[in-house]
Each structure stands twice: as structure tokens, then as C-alpha cells.
Amino acid sequence: MGLPVHVVYCGAGYKSKYLQLKKKLEDEFPGCLDICGEGTPQATGFFEVMVAGKLVHSKKRGDGYVDTESKFLKLVAAIKAALARA
């Protein structure tokens, strides 16, 4: 079983953003991650990413989407750190 990465996203329209992020992370860490996504039942504006139970990206707290290289690299660094501890 891989490192757990859990994404909670607004079920009212952010699923495609979740699927893009999932593919990008799987390409970066092939076979190392257990990525799951959870769409909220109503419009929430959520795009929250947890790595090994720790919140590392939060649209609600001002991080926006994972739509830049720097935001993606922040996730990569958090995943590398968690893998090193595992």
C-alpha cells in the first residue's frame, strides 16, 4: 500500500482538477501513492490535499488550486518528506 494522499474537492465542479492532480502525482511517484478523492455533496469551494493525514494544501485557506509549478512542487516536497519517514 502506498502513501495515502487524500483530496477533498468541491463536488459541484472540481472533479476534473482532482483527476488532473492525481495523474500528475501518479506520474511523479509511480506506484508509491494511494490517492483518493472525495467530492463534497454540495458547492463548498474545497480543494484540500492531505498527505499522510496532514493538510498540506488548502484552497479554503488561500492556496487556490494546484495550478502552478510552485504549488505542485510544494506537494512533491511534502510527499517526499512523508515517504522518507515511512
mmCIF file of C-alpha atoms in Angstrom:
data_model
loop_
_atom_site.group_PDB
_atom_site.id
_atom_site.type_symbol
_atom_site.label_atom_id
_atom_site.label_comp_id
_atom_site.label_asym_id
_atom_site.label_seq_id
_atom_site.Cartn_x
_atom_site.Cartn_y
_atom_site.Cartn_z
ATOM 1 C CA MET A 1 0.000 0.000 0.000
ATOM 2 C CA GLY A 2 1.297 3.432 -0.940
ATOM 3 C CA LEU A 3 1.491 6.661 0.970
ATOM 4 C CA PRO A 4 -2.064 7.979 1.482
ATOM 5 C CA VAL A 5 -2.917 11.192 -0.348
ATOM 6 C CA HIS A 6 -6.495 12.345 0.189
ATOM 7 C CA VAL A 7 -8.096 15.172 -1.778
ATOM 8 C CA VAL A 8 -11.414 16.710 -0.744
ATOM 9 C CA TYR A 9 -12.811 18.771 -3.588
ATOM 10 C CA CYS A 10 -15.996 20.644 -4.323
ATOM 11 C CA GLY A 11 -18.285 18.070 -5.873
ATOM 12 C CA ALA A 12 -20.049 20.809 -7.818
ATOM 13 C CA GLY A 13 -17.327 21.049 -10.440
ATOM 14 C CA TYR A 14 -13.747 20.406 -9.304
ATOM 15 C CA LYS A 15 -13.530 16.689 -10.133
ATOM 16 C CA SER A 16 -11.546 17.384 -13.309
ATOM 17 C CA LYS A 17 -8.993 19.386 -11.292
ATOM 18 C CA TYR A 18 -8.690 16.467 -8.861
ATOM 19 C CA LEU A 19 -8.202 13.966 -11.708
ATOM 20 C CA GLN A 20 -5.503 16.164 -13.298
ATOM 21 C CA LEU A 21 -3.647 16.407 -9.988
ATOM 22 C CA LYS A 22 -3.999 12.671 -9.368
ATOM 23 C CA LYS A 23 -2.474 11.830 -12.749
ATOM 24 C CA LYS A 24 0.382 14.299 -12.277
ATOM 25 C CA LEU A 25 1.207 12.888 -8.820
ATOM 26 C CA GLU A 26 0.995 9.290 -10.072
ATOM 27 C CA ASP A 27 3.390 10.196 -12.903
ATOM 28 C CA GLU A 28 5.783 11.811 -10.402
ATOM 29 C CA PHE A 29 5.609 8.929 -7.883
ATOM 30 C CA PRO A 30 4.692 5.774 -9.864
ATOM 31 C CA GLY A 31 3.427 3.014 -7.580
ATOM 32 C CA CYS A 32 4.228 4.933 -4.384
ATOM 33 C CA LEU A 33 0.946 6.666 -3.602
ATOM 34 C CA ASP A 34 -2.568 5.660 -2.636
ATOM 35 C CA ILE A 35 -4.531 8.661 -3.929
ATOM 36 C CA CYS A 36 -8.219 9.003 -3.249
ATOM 37 C CA GLY A 37 -10.592 11.851 -3.869
ATOM 38 C CA GLU A 38 -13.812 12.816 -2.170
ATOM 39 C CA GLY A 39 -16.257 15.196 -3.780
ATOM 40 C CA THR A 40 -18.422 17.145 -1.385
ATOM 41 C CA PRO A 41 -22.192 16.716 -1.911
ATOM 42 C CA GLN A 42 -22.755 20.460 -2.317
ATOM 43 C CA ALA A 43 -20.832 23.511 -3.551
ATOM 44 C CA THR A 44 -18.113 24.198 -0.991
ATOM 45 C CA GLY A 45 -15.141 25.688 -2.821
ATOM 46 C CA PHE A 46 -12.938 22.994 -1.255
ATOM 47 C CA PHE A 47 -9.710 21.751 -2.792
ATOM 48 C CA GLU A 48 -7.887 20.363 0.227
ATOM 49 C CA VAL A 49 -4.923 17.992 -0.119
ATOM 50 C CA MET A 50 -3.776 15.804 2.773
ATOM 51 C CA VAL A 51 -0.574 13.771 2.706
ATOM 52 C CA ALA A 52 -0.369 11.006 5.302
ATOM 53 C CA GLY A 53 -3.156 12.737 7.255
ATOM 54 C CA LYS A 54 -1.520 16.186 7.259
ATOM 55 C CA LEU A 55 -3.173 19.094 5.429
ATOM 56 C CA VAL A 56 -0.554 20.444 3.010
ATOM 57 C CA HIS A 57 -2.703 22.445 0.557
ATOM 58 C CA SER A 58 -5.958 24.263 1.250
ATOM 59 C CA LYS A 59 -7.960 26.321 -1.207
ATOM 60 C CA LYS A 60 -10.143 27.437 1.707
ATOM 61 C CA ARG A 61 -7.062 28.850 3.464
ATOM 62 C CA GLY A 62 -5.956 30.788 0.395
ATOM 63 C CA ASP A 63 -3.776 28.322 -1.533
ATOM 64 C CA GLY A 64 -6.165 28.239 -4.506
ATOM 65 C CA TYR A 65 -5.949 25.309 -6.885
ATOM 66 C CA VAL A 66 -2.787 23.345 -7.545
ATOM 67 C CA ASP A 67 -2.393 25.311 -10.768
ATOM 68 C CA THR A 68 1.243 26.435 -10.734
ATOM 69 C CA GLU A 69 4.528 24.591 -10.690
ATOM 70 C CA SER A 70 5.419 26.079 -7.302
ATOM 71 C CA LYS A 71 2.194 24.757 -5.727
ATOM 72 C CA PHE A 72 2.804 21.334 -7.263
ATOM 73 C CA LEU A 73 6.411 21.313 -6.036
ATOM 74 C CA LYS A 74 5.171 22.125 -2.512
ATOM 75 C CA LEU A 75 3.081 18.932 -2.658
ATOM 76 C CA VAL A 76 6.011 16.962 -4.093
ATOM 77 C CA ALA A 77 8.218 18.132 -1.209
ATOM 78 C CA ALA A 78 5.579 17.139 1.366
ATOM 79 C CA ILE A 79 5.212 13.705 -0.243
ATOM 80 C CA LYS A 80 8.982 13.159 -0.392
ATOM 81 C CA ALA A 81 9.277 14.097 3.291
ATOM 82 C CA ALA A 82 6.435 11.716 4.233
ATOM 83 C CA LEU A 83 7.945 8.893 2.164
ATOM 84 C CA ALA A 84 11.297 9.419 3.907
ATOM 85 C CA ARG A 85 9.564 8.996 7.295
ATOM 86 C CA ALA A 86 7.600 5.924 6.228
#
